């Protein structure tokens, strides 16, 4: 019997929780007796009746648990709280508003049984989303994938199954500014994508404002790439070399050809530009050090092991003496 836990962040979802729970019961039946499905709700500072509903659900059903955060920390923090408290063979992260249809879960589990560590999803249709949001998402992935060494697939969602080893690895990530989905993508492991159609939110309004989304996107860009830090340095190098070359040209012209008649002021202006370039390059140099500090502070694991085979210490070594005997002959 394998344990699968659904991790569900909840922020003002009083109208959706029971509906969501009904779906989990159906899913559990579809999965059959080989799997034990439980649900871990994480209440992220709801101001409506959500917590009371979670409390009564958890009293009614053994397979329902919940965490109540002390205030609203945001979905990423709520997910992390959920992940930190998991003890199961696999977990599935999904939204409480039924935009991540539980219908796909048996498919996730089949992929997992085939040996995939992460079953991730891609939205097939995002037509219902406003243009600004689609544009924002497009730009985010474009920029991130250009400037960062690691690639994130556009159109993916948080709706994912994670094997136990991925969950355990995720617990080791200590960084505060995080995008859980980005971290999971960063990790590697054996991953497969499933496409799905996201329906409209079941009830209520989306809690993610443009401001929050922008902050999330900006934070991810900064935490997955040091390129923004280096921009000043590159600009500085460009400016000082260009104007350095110009100054050389002006000096040569002044001393030998007298073609252009550069005024003393023009020399001052160009020299000044060179100094600006030098200052910017020094900023870039400082930024390189800050980048190192950033990496140390974030303290992301240096590597993750997917599988290992240990030595069998008790096995009698036969090869070495035989080889030695051969050599003695
Ligand atoms: N959520 C949360 N904390 C927040 C905002 C949202 O835990 O501050 C939860 C919310 O209850 C839902 C999921 O995160 O289960 C996705 O939120 P939402 O539907 O508002 O976002 P969208 O569908 O636009 O991504
Ligand atoms: Mg939603």
CSV table of C-alpha atoms and ligand atoms in Angstrom, one decimal:
chain,number,residue,atom,x,y,z
A,1,UNK,CA,0.0,0.0,0.0
A,2,UNK,CA,1.5,3.3,-1.0
A,3,UNK,CA,0.8,6.7,0.6
A,4,UNK,CA,0.0,9.6,-1.6
A,5,UNK,CA,-0.7,13.0,0.0
A,6,UNK,CA,-2.3,15.9,-1.7
A,7,UNK,CA,-0.9,19.3,-0.6
A,8,UNK,CA,-3.4,22.0,-1.0
A,9,UNK,CA,-2.8,25.7,-0.2
A,10,UNK,CA,-6.0,27.4,0.9
A,11,UNK,CA,-6.6,31.1,1.1
A,12,UNK,CA,-10.2,32.2,1.5
A,13,UNK,CA,-11.7,29.1,-0.2
A,14,UNK,CA,-14.7,28.4,2.1
A,15,UNK,CA,-16.9,27.7,-0.9
A,16,UNK,CA,-14.5,25.3,-2.5
A,17,UNK,CA,-13.1,23.1,0.2
A,18,UNK,CA,-15.9,20.6,0.5
A,19,UNK,CA,-16.3,20.4,-3.2
A,20,UNK,CA,-12.6,19.7,-3.4
A,21,UNK,CA,-12.8,17.1,-0.8
A,22,UNK,CA,-15.6,15.3,-2.6
A,23,UNK,CA,-13.3,15.1,-5.6
A,24,UNK,CA,-10.6,13.5,-3.5
A,25,UNK,CA,-13.0,10.8,-2.4
A,26,UNK,CA,-13.8,10.1,-6.0
A,27,UNK,CA,-10.1,10.1,-6.9
A,28,UNK,CA,-9.4,7.7,-4.1
A,29,UNK,CA,-11.9,5.3,-5.4
A,30,UNK,CA,-10.5,5.5,-8.9
A,31,UNK,CA,-7.0,4.8,-7.6
A,32,UNK,CA,-8.1,1.6,-6.0
A,33,UNK,CA,-7.0,-0.2,-2.9
A,34,UNK,CA,-3.3,-0.1,-3.6
A,35,UNK,CA,-3.1,3.5,-2.7
A,36,UNK,CA,-3.9,5.4,0.4
A,37,UNK,CA,-4.8,9.0,-0.4
A,38,UNK,CA,-4.6,11.7,2.3
A,39,UNK,CA,-5.0,15.4,2.1
A,40,UNK,CA,-2.9,18.1,3.8
A,41,UNK,CA,-4.5,21.5,3.6
A,42,UNK,CA,-2.4,24.5,4.4
A,43,UNK,CA,-4.5,27.4,5.4
A,44,UNK,CA,-2.6,30.5,4.4
A,45,UNK,CA,-4.2,33.2,6.7
A,46,UNK,CA,-7.8,32.9,5.3
A,47,UNK,CA,-10.1,35.5,6.6
A,48,UNK,CA,-13.3,33.6,5.8
A,49,UNK,CA,-14.6,30.4,7.3
A,50,UNK,CA,-12.0,28.1,5.6
A,51,UNK,CA,-10.2,27.0,8.8
A,52,UNK,CA,-13.4,26.0,10.5
A,53,UNK,CA,-14.3,23.9,7.6
A,54,UNK,CA,-10.8,22.3,7.6
A,55,UNK,CA,-11.1,21.6,11.3
A,56,UNK,CA,-14.4,19.8,10.9
A,57,UNK,CA,-13.3,17.9,7.9
A,58,UNK,CA,-10.2,16.7,9.7
A,59,UNK,CA,-12.4,15.6,12.6
A,60,UNK,CA,-14.7,13.7,10.3
A,61,UNK,CA,-12.1,12.0,8.2
A,62,UNK,CA,-8.9,10.3,9.3
A,63,UNK,CA,-7.1,11.1,6.0
A,64,UNK,CA,-7.5,14.9,6.3
A,65,UNK,CA,-5.0,17.0,8.0
A,66,UNK,CA,-4.3,20.7,8.0
A,67,UNK,CA,-1.8,23.3,9.0
A,68,UNK,CA,-3.0,26.8,9.9
A,69,UNK,CA,-0.4,29.5,9.2
A,70,UNK,CA,-0.4,32.4,11.5
A,71,UNK,CA,-1.1,34.9,8.7
A,72,UNK,CA,-1.2,35.2,5.0
A,73,UNK,CA,2.4,34.4,3.8
A,74,UNK,CA,1.6,33.7,0.1
A,75,UNK,CA,1.2,30.5,-1.8
A,76,UNK,CA,4.9,29.7,-2.1
A,77,UNK,CA,5.3,29.8,1.6
A,78,UNK,CA,2.1,27.8,2.1
A,79,UNK,CA,3.4,25.1,-0.3
A,80,UNK,CA,6.7,25.0,1.5
A,81,UNK,CA,5.0,24.6,4.9
A,82,UNK,CA,3.0,21.7,3.4
A,83,UNK,CA,6.1,20.0,1.9
A,84,UNK,CA,8.1,20.4,5.1
A,85,UNK,CA,5.4,18.4,6.9
A,86,UNK,CA,5.0,15.5,4.5
A,87,UNK,CA,5.7,11.9,5.2
A,88,UNK,CA,4.5,9.9,2.2
A,89,UNK,CA,5.6,8.0,-0.8
A,90,UNK,CA,4.5,10.7,-3.2
A,91,UNK,CA,2.8,14.0,-2.9
A,92,UNK,CA,0.7,15.9,-5.4
A,93,UNK,CA,0.5,19.7,-5.2
A,94,UNK,CA,-2.7,21.3,-6.3
A,95,UNK,CA,-5.0,24.3,-5.9
A,96,UNK,CA,-8.1,24.3,-3.8
A,97,UNK,CA,-10.2,26.0,-6.4
A,98,UNK,CA,-10.4,23.0,-8.7
A,99,UNK,CA,-8.5,24.6,-11.5
A,100,UNK,CA,-6.2,21.6,-11.2
A,101,UNK,CA,-8.6,18.8,-12.0
A,102,UNK,CA,-8.2,15.8,-9.8
A,103,UNK,CA,-9.4,13.8,-12.7
A,104,UNK,CA,-5.7,13.6,-13.9
A,105,UNK,CA,-4.4,12.1,-10.7
A,106,UNK,CA,-4.6,8.4,-11.7
A,107,UNK,CA,-2.6,9.4,-14.8
A,108,UNK,CA,0.0,11.0,-12.6
A,109,UNK,CA,0.3,7.9,-10.5
A,110,UNK,CA,0.7,5.7,-13.6
A,111,UNK,CA,3.6,7.8,-14.7
A,112,UNK,CA,5.1,7.7,-11.2
A,113,UNK,CA,4.8,3.9,-11.2
A,114,UNK,CA,6.7,3.9,-14.5
A,115,UNK,CA,9.6,5.4,-12.7
A,116,UNK,CA,9.3,9.2,-13.1
A,117,UNK,CA,10.2,11.2,-10.0
A,118,UNK,CA,8.3,14.3,-11.1
A,119,UNK,CA,5.1,14.4,-13.0
A,120,UNK,CA,4.5,18.0,-14.0
A,121,UNK,CA,1.8,19.6,-16.0
A,122,UNK,CA,1.4,22.1,-18.8
A,123,UNK,CA,-1.8,24.0,-19.4
A,124,UNK,CA,-3.1,23.3,-22.9
A,125,UNK,CA,-5.5,26.3,-22.9
A,126,UNK,CA,-4.8,29.6,-21.3
A,127,UNK,CA,-7.2,31.5,-23.5
A,128,UNK,CA,-9.4,32.5,-20.6
A,129,UNK,CA,-6.6,34.4,-19.0
A,130,UNK,CA,-6.4,38.1,-19.6
A,131,UNK,CA,-4.0,39.3,-22.2
A,132,UNK,CA,-1.8,41.2,-19.7
A,133,UNK,CA,-1.3,38.0,-17.8
A,134,UNK,CA,-0.4,35.9,-20.8
A,135,UNK,CA,2.0,38.6,-22.0
A,136,UNK,CA,3.6,38.8,-18.5
A,137,UNK,CA,4.0,35.0,-18.5
A,138,UNK,CA,5.5,35.0,-22.0
A,139,UNK,CA,8.0,37.8,-21.1
A,140,UNK,CA,8.9,36.1,-17.8
A,141,UNK,CA,9.9,32.8,-19.5
A,142,UNK,CA,11.6,34.5,-22.3
A,143,UNK,CA,13.8,36.6,-20.0
A,144,UNK,CA,14.5,33.8,-17.6
A,145,UNK,CA,15.4,31.3,-20.2
A,146,UNK,CA,17.7,33.9,-21.9
A,147,UNK,CA,19.7,35.0,-18.9
A,148,UNK,CA,19.7,32.0,-16.6
A,149,UNK,CA,21.7,28.8,-17.1
A,150,UNK,CA,18.8,26.6,-16.1
A,151,UNK,CA,15.7,26.4,-18.3
A,152,UNK,CA,12.1,26.6,-17.3
A,153,UNK,CA,9.4,25.2,-19.5
A,154,UNK,CA,6.7,27.9,-20.4
A,155,UNK,CA,3.1,27.2,-19.5
A,156,UNK,CA,3.9,24.8,-16.6
A,157,UNK,CA,2.0,24.9,-13.4
A,158,UNK,CA,2.4,24.0,-9.8
A,159,UNK,CA,0.1,21.0,-10.3
A,160,UNK,CA,2.6,18.2,-9.9
A,161,UNK,CA,3.4,14.9,-8.4
A,162,UNK,CA,6.6,14.6,-6.5
A,163,UNK,CA,8.3,11.4,-5.5
A,164,UNK,CA,9.5,11.0,-1.9
A,165,UNK,CA,13.1,11.7,-2.9
A,166,UNK,CA,12.1,15.0,-4.5
A,167,UNK,CA,10.2,15.9,-1.4
A,168,UNK,CA,13.1,15.1,0.8
A,169,UNK,CA,15.4,17.1,-1.4
A,170,UNK,CA,13.0,20.1,-1.4
A,171,UNK,CA,13.1,20.1,2.4
A,172,UNK,CA,16.8,20.9,2.2
A,173,UNK,CA,16.3,24.2,0.3
A,174,UNK,CA,16.5,27.0,2.7
A,175,UNK,CA,16.1,30.0,0.5
A,176,UNK,CA,13.4,32.5,1.6
A,177,UNK,CA,12.5,34.1,-1.8
A,178,UNK,CA,11.4,31.1,-3.6
A,179,UNK,CA,9.2,29.9,-6.4
A,180,UNK,CA,8.6,26.2,-5.5
A,181,UNK,CA,8.0,25.3,-9.2
A,182,UNK,CA,11.3,26.9,-10.2
A,183,UNK,CA,13.2,25.0,-7.5
A,184,UNK,CA,11.6,21.8,-8.6
A,185,UNK,CA,12.6,22.5,-12.2
A,186,UNK,CA,16.1,23.4,-11.1
A,187,UNK,CA,16.5,20.0,-9.3
A,188,UNK,CA,16.4,17.9,-12.4
A,189,UNK,CA,15.4,14.2,-11.7
A,190,UNK,CA,13.4,12.2,-14.1
A,191,UNK,CA,10.5,14.3,-15.2
A,192,UNK,CA,7.5,14.0,-17.5
A,193,UNK,CA,4.9,16.5,-18.6
A,194,UNK,CA,1.2,15.9,-18.9
A,195,UNK,CA,-1.0,18.4,-20.7
A,196,UNK,CA,-4.3,19.5,-19.2
A,197,UNK,CA,-7.1,21.9,-19.7
A,198,UNK,CA,-7.5,24.3,-16.8
A,199,UNK,CA,-11.1,25.1,-16.1
A,200,UNK,CA,-12.3,28.4,-14.6
A,201,UNK,CA,-12.0,28.8,-10.8
A,202,UNK,CA,-14.8,27.0,-9.0
A,203,UNK,CA,-15.9,29.8,-6.8
A,204,UNK,CA,-14.5,33.2,-5.6
A,205,UNK,CA,-11.8,35.3,-7.1
A,206,UNK,CA,-8.1,34.6,-7.7
A,207,UNK,CA,-6.0,35.8,-4.8
A,208,UNK,CA,-3.0,36.5,-7.0
A,209,UNK,CA,-2.9,40.2,-7.9
A,210,UNK,CA,-0.6,41.4,-10.7
A,211,UNK,CA,1.6,43.0,-8.0
A,212,UNK,CA,2.1,39.7,-6.3
A,213,UNK,CA,2.7,37.9,-9.6
A,214,UNK,CA,5.2,40.6,-10.7
A,215,UNK,CA,7.1,40.3,-7.4
A,216,UNK,CA,7.2,36.5,-7.7
A,217,UNK,CA,8.5,36.7,-11.3
A,218,UNK,CA,11.1,39.4,-10.4
A,219,UNK,CA,12.3,37.4,-7.3
A,220,UNK,CA,12.7,34.3,-9.4
A,221,UNK,CA,14.7,36.1,-12.1
A,222,UNK,CA,17.0,37.4,-9.4
A,223,UNK,CA,17.3,34.1,-7.6
A,224,UNK,CA,17.9,32.0,-10.7
A,225,UNK,CA,20.3,34.3,-12.5
A,226,UNK,CA,23.2,36.6,-11.7
A,227,UNK,CA,23.0,38.3,-15.1
A,228,UNK,CA,21.2,41.5,-13.9
A,229,UNK,CA,24.1,42.0,-11.5
A,230,UNK,CA,26.6,41.9,-14.3
A,231,UNK,CA,24.8,44.3,-16.6
A,232,UNK,CA,26.5,47.4,-15.1
A,233,UNK,CA,29.9,45.8,-15.6
A,234,UNK,CA,29.3,44.9,-19.2
A,235,UNK,CA,28.0,48.4,-19.9
A,236,UNK,CA,31.0,49.9,-18.1
A,237,UNK,CA,33.4,47.8,-20.2
A,238,UNK,CA,31.6,48.8,-23.4
A,239,UNK,CA,31.7,52.5,-22.5
A,240,UNK,CA,35.3,52.7,-21.4
A,241,UNK,CA,36.6,50.7,-24.4
A,242,UNK,CA,34.6,52.8,-26.9
A,243,UNK,CA,35.5,56.1,-25.5
A,244,UNK,CA,39.1,55.0,-24.9
A,245,UNK,CA,39.4,54.2,-28.6
A,246,UNK,CA,37.9,57.6,-29.4
A,247,UNK,CA,40.3,59.4,-27.1
A,248,UNK,CA,43.2,57.7,-28.8
A,249,UNK,CA,41.9,58.7,-32.2
A,250,UNK,CA,41.5,62.3,-31.0
A,251,UNK,CA,45.0,62.4,-29.6
A,252,UNK,CA,46.6,61.0,-32.7
A,253,UNK,CA,44.6,63.5,-34.8
A,254,UNK,CA,45.6,66.4,-32.6
A,255,UNK,CA,49.3,65.5,-32.7
A,256,UNK,CA,49.7,64.4,-36.3
A,257,UNK,CA,47.0,65.3,-38.7
A,258,UNK,CA,45.0,68.2,-37.2
A,259,UNK,CA,42.0,67.2,-39.4
A,260,UNK,CA,39.1,67.5,-37.0
A,261,UNK,CA,40.2,70.3,-34.7
A,262,UNK,CA,39.0,68.8,-31.5
A,263,UNK,CA,38.5,71.4,-28.8
A,264,UNK,CA,39.9,71.0,-25.3
A,265,UNK,CA,36.4,70.7,-24.1
A,266,UNK,CA,35.8,67.7,-26.3
A,267,UNK,CA,38.8,66.0,-24.6
A,268,UNK,CA,37.3,66.7,-21.2
A,269,UNK,CA,34.0,65.2,-22.2
A,270,UNK,CA,35.5,62.0,-23.7
A,271,UNK,CA,37.8,61.6,-20.7
A,272,UNK,CA,34.8,62.0,-18.4
A,273,UNK,CA,32.9,59.3,-20.3
A,274,UNK,CA,35.9,57.0,-19.8
A,275,UNK,CA,35.8,57.6,-16.1
A,276,UNK,CA,32.1,56.8,-16.1
A,277,UNK,CA,32.9,53.6,-17.8
A,278,UNK,CA,35.5,52.7,-15.3
A,279,UNK,CA,33.1,53.4,-12.4
A,280,UNK,CA,30.5,51.2,-14.0
A,281,UNK,CA,33.0,48.4,-14.6
A,282,UNK,CA,34.1,48.6,-10.9
A,283,UNK,CA,30.4,48.3,-10.0
A,284,UNK,CA,30.3,45.2,-12.1
A,285,UNK,CA,33.3,43.8,-10.3
A,286,UNK,CA,31.7,44.5,-6.9
A,287,UNK,CA,28.6,42.8,-8.3
A,288,UNK,CA,30.6,39.7,-9.1
A,289,UNK,CA,31.5,39.5,-5.4
A,290,UNK,CA,27.9,40.1,-4.4
A,291,UNK,CA,26.9,37.3,-6.7
A,292,UNK,CA,29.2,35.0,-4.8
A,293,UNK,CA,27.8,36.1,-1.5
A,294,UNK,CA,24.3,35.7,-2.9
A,295,UNK,CA,25.0,32.1,-3.8
A,296,UNK,CA,26.5,31.3,-0.4
A,297,UNK,CA,23.7,32.9,1.4
A,298,UNK,CA,21.0,31.2,-0.6
A,299,UNK,CA,22.8,28.0,0.3
A,300,UNK,CA,21.2,25.9,-2.4
A,301,UNK,CA,22.3,22.2,-2.3
A,302,UNK,CA,25.5,21.8,-4.4
A,303,UNK,CA,24.1,18.6,-5.9
A,304,UNK,CA,21.3,16.1,-5.5
A,305,UNK,CA,21.7,12.4,-5.7
A,306,UNK,CA,18.9,10.5,-7.5
A,307,UNK,CA,20.0,7.0,-6.8
A,308,UNK,CA,23.0,5.3,-5.2
A,309,UNK,CA,24.4,1.9,-4.7
A,310,UNK,CA,26.4,1.3,-1.6
A,311,UNK,CA,29.4,-1.0,-1.3
A,312,UNK,CA,28.7,-4.4,0.2
A,313,UNK,CA,31.2,-4.3,3.0
A,314,UNK,CA,30.5,-8.0,4.1
A,315,UNK,CA,31.4,-9.5,0.7
A,316,UNK,CA,34.6,-11.5,0.9
A,317,UNK,CA,37.1,-10.1,-1.5
A,318,UNK,CA,38.2,-13.0,-3.8
A,319,UNK,CA,39.5,-11.1,-6.7
A,320,UNK,CA,42.6,-9.6,-5.1
A,321,UNK,CA,44.3,-12.7,-3.6
A,322,UNK,CA,43.7,-14.6,-6.9
A,323,UNK,CA,45.2,-11.8,-8.9
A,324,UNK,CA,48.1,-11.7,-6.5
A,325,UNK,CA,48.6,-15.5,-6.8
A,326,UNK,CA,48.7,-15.1,-10.6
A,327,UNK,CA,51.3,-12.5,-10.3
A,328,UNK,CA,53.5,-14.7,-8.1
A,329,UNK,CA,53.6,-17.5,-10.6
B,1,LIG,N1,-3.4,30.8,-2.3
B,1,LIG,C1,-2.7,30.8,-1.1
B,1,LIG,N2,-2.2,32.0,-0.6
B,1,LIG,C2,-2.3,33.2,-1.3
B,1,LIG,C3,-3.0,33.1,-2.5
B,1,LIG,C4,-3.5,32.0,-3.0
B,1,LIG,O1,-2.5,29.8,-0.5
B,1,LIG,O2,-1.9,34.2,-0.8
B,1,LIG,C5,-3.9,29.5,-2.8
B,1,LIG,C6,-5.4,29.5,-3.2
B,1,LIG,O3,-6.2,29.2,-2.2
B,1,LIG,C7,-5.4,28.5,-4.3
B,1,LIG,C8,-4.0,28.6,-4.9
B,1,LIG,O4,-3.2,29.2,-3.9
B,1,LIG,O5,-5.6,27.2,-3.7
B,1,LIG,C9,-4.0,29.3,-6.2
B,1,LIG,O6,-4.5,30.6,-6.0
B,1,LIG,P1,-5.4,31.4,-7.1
B,1,LIG,O7,-6.5,30.5,-7.6
B,1,LIG,O8,-5.8,32.7,-6.4
B,1,LIG,O9,-4.3,31.8,-8.2
B,1,LIG,P2,-4.4,31.4,-9.8
B,1,LIG,O10,-5.4,30.4,-10.0
B,1,LIG,O11,-4.7,32.7,-10.4
B,1,LIG,O12,-3.0,31.0,-10.0
B,2,LIG,MG1,-6.9,29.5,-9.2
